[in-house]
XYZ file of C-alpha atoms in Angstrom:
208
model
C 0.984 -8.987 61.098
C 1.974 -12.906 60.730
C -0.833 -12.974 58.133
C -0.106 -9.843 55.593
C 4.019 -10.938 55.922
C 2.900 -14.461 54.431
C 0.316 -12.927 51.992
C 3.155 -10.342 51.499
C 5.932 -13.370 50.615
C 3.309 -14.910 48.753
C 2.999 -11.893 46.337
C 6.666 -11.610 46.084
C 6.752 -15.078 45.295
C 3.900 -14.956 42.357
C 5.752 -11.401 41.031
C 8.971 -13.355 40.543
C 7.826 -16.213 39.101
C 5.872 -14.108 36.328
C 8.709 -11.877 35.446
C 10.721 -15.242 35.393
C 8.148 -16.652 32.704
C 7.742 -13.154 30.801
C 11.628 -13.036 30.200
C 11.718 -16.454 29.368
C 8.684 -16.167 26.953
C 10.477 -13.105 25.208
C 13.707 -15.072 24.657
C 11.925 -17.939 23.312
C 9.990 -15.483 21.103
C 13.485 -13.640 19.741
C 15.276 -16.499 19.310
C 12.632 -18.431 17.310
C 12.946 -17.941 13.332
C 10.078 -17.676 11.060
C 9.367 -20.920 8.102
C 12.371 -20.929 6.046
C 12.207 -19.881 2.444
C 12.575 -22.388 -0.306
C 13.858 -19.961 -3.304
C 15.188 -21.499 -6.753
C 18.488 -22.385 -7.296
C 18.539 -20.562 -10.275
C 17.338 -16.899 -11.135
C 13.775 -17.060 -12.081
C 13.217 -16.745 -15.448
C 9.733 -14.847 -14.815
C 10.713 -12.502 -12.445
C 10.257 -8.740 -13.114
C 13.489 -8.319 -11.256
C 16.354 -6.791 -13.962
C 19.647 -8.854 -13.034
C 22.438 -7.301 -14.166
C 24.981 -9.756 -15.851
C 28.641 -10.159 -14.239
C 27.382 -9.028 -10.714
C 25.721 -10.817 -7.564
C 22.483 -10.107 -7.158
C 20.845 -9.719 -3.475
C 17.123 -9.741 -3.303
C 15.375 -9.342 -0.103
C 11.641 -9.759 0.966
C 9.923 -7.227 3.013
C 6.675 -6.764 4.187
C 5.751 -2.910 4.991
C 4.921 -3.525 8.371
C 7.308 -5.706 9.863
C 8.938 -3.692 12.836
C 11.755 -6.911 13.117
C 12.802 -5.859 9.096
C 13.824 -2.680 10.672
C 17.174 -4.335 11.776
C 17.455 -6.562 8.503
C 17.578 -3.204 6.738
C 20.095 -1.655 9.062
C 22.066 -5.249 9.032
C 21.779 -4.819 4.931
C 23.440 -1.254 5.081
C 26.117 -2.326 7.125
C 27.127 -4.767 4.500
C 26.994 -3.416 0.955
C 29.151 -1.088 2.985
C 31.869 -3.375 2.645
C 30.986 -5.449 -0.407
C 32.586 -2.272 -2.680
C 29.792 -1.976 -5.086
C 29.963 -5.800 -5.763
C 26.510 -6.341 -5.349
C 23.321 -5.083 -7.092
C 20.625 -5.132 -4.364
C 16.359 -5.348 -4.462
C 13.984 -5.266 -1.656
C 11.094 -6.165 -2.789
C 7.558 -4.789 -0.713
C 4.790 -6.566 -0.634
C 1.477 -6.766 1.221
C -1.762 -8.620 0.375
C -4.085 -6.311 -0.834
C -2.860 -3.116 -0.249
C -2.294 -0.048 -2.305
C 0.914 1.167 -3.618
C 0.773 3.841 -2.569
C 0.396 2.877 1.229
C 3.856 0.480 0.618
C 5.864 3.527 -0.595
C 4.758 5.349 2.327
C 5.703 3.095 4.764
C 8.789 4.065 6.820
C 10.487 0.793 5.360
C 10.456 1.445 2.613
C 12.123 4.861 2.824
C 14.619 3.413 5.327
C 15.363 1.404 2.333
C 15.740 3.940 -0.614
C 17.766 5.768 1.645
C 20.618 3.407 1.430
C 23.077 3.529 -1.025
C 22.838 0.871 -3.830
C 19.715 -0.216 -2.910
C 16.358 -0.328 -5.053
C 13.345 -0.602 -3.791
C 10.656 -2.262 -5.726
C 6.963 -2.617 -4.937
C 5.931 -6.277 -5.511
C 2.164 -6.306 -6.920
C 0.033 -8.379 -5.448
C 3.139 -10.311 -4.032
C 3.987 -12.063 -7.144
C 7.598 -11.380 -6.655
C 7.404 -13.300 -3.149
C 5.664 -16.650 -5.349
C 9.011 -16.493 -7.905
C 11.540 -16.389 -5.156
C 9.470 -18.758 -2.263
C 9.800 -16.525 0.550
C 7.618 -16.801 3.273
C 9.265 -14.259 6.049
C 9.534 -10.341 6.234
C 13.478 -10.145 6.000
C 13.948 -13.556 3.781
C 17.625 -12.839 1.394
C 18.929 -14.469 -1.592
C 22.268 -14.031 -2.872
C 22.600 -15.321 -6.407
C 26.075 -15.196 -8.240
C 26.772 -13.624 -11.599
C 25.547 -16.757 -13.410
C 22.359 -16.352 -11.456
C 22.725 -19.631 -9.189
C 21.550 -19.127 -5.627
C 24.307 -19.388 -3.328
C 23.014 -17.762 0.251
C 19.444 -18.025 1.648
C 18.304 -16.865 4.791
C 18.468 -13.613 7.081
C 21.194 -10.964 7.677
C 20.033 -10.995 12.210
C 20.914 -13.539 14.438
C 17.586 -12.990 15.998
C 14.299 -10.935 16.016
C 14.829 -7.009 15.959
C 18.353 -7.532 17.063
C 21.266 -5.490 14.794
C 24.924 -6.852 15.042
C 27.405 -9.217 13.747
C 25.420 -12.107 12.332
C 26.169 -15.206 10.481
C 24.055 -14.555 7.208
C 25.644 -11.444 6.633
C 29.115 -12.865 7.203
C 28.523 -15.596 4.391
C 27.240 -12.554 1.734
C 30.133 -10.967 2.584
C 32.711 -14.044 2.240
C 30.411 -14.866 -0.897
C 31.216 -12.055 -2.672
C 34.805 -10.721 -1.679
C 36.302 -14.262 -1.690
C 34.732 -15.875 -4.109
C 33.936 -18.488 -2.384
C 30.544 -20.645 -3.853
C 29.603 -23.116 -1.195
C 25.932 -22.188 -0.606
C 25.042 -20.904 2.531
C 21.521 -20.796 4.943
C 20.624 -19.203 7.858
C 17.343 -18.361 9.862
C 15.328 -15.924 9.596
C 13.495 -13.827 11.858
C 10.823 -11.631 10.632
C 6.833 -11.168 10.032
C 4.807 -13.618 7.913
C 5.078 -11.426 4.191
C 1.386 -12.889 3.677
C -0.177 -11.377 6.946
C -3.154 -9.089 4.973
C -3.841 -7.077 8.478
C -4.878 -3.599 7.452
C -2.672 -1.954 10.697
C 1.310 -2.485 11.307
C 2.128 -6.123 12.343
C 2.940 -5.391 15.951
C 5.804 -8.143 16.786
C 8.201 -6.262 18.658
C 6.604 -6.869 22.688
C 5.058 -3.402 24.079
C 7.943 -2.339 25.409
C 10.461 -2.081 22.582
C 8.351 0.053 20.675
């Protein structure tokens, strides 16, 4: 009896300690942002992307299969919701080597056109994502009506998590105060060059 109460402890002890490490490993994992962007600091002059003159222009990065884009999109709605038709917004999809048709298919990318004031654009063979130097699923640039960057960076505050975050506050202050100091933040998302021909599984098991 001595014996299995020790080896029973012993257990306890080991299934502690791994849910202690698990938890600790899936903070570390949420809270760690993806390789920052480097986009220009003015409008690209090759881009394919229509800017409309006297307007800021958002333009976010997505890659089809990034379940943590999920909440940038929801994070996106939430603010051109207050921005009072301020801002002219493109999400541009992209995936190495697949077929358009498979991006405008993909449940992103009709969360996306179902949001007001959004348009979606399919970004062939991820040119788009060379112009503006993005290198994460969920990677936003604000760029005033003279087309000068003034915001980089993500609209969560971590990976898959929806809320009051500090990229979205500086959009928001960027474009209903006027203000132009530019602005960065993280950002937490898929790698928009990942080629994998199924979804990009980043959310752990059990959040799907």
């Amino acid at each position: 009896m001595k014996c299995r109460a020790v080896l029973l402890a012993g257990a306890g002890v080991v299934w502690a300690a791994a849910i202690v490490f698990g938890a600790r490993t899936l903070l570390t994992y949420e809270n760690t942002p993806g390789a920052p962007g480097d986009p220009p600091q003015q409008w690209p002059a090759a881009s394919r992307v229509a800017r409309p003159n006297g307007r800021f222009t958002l333009v976010m990065l997505s890659h089809p299969d990034c379940p943590c884009t999920r909440a940038s999109l929801a994070g996106l709605e939430a603010l051109i919701a207050r921005t009072q038709g301020r801002l002219a917004v493109f999400i541009l999809f992209g995936k190495p080597a697949a077929h358009e048709a498979d991006i405008r298919s993909s449940d992103l990318w009709k969360q996306a056109s179902g949001i007001p004031g959004v348009t979606p654009l399919y970004d062939d063979d991820s040119q788009e994502v060379a112009r503006f130097r993005g290198h994460v699923s969920g990677q936003t640039m604000l760029y005033d009506p003279t087309g000068r960057l003034v915001f980089s960076g993500g609209l969560t505050s971590a990976r898959g998590h929806q809320g009051p975050n500090a990229g979205a506050d500086a959009v928001l202050r960027l474009v209903n105060e006027s203000t132009r100091v530019p602005y960065t933040t993280p950002v937490f998302g898929c790698a928009l060059h990942d080629p994998g021909t199924r979804p990009i599984r980043e959310d752990p098991a059990w959040k799907q």
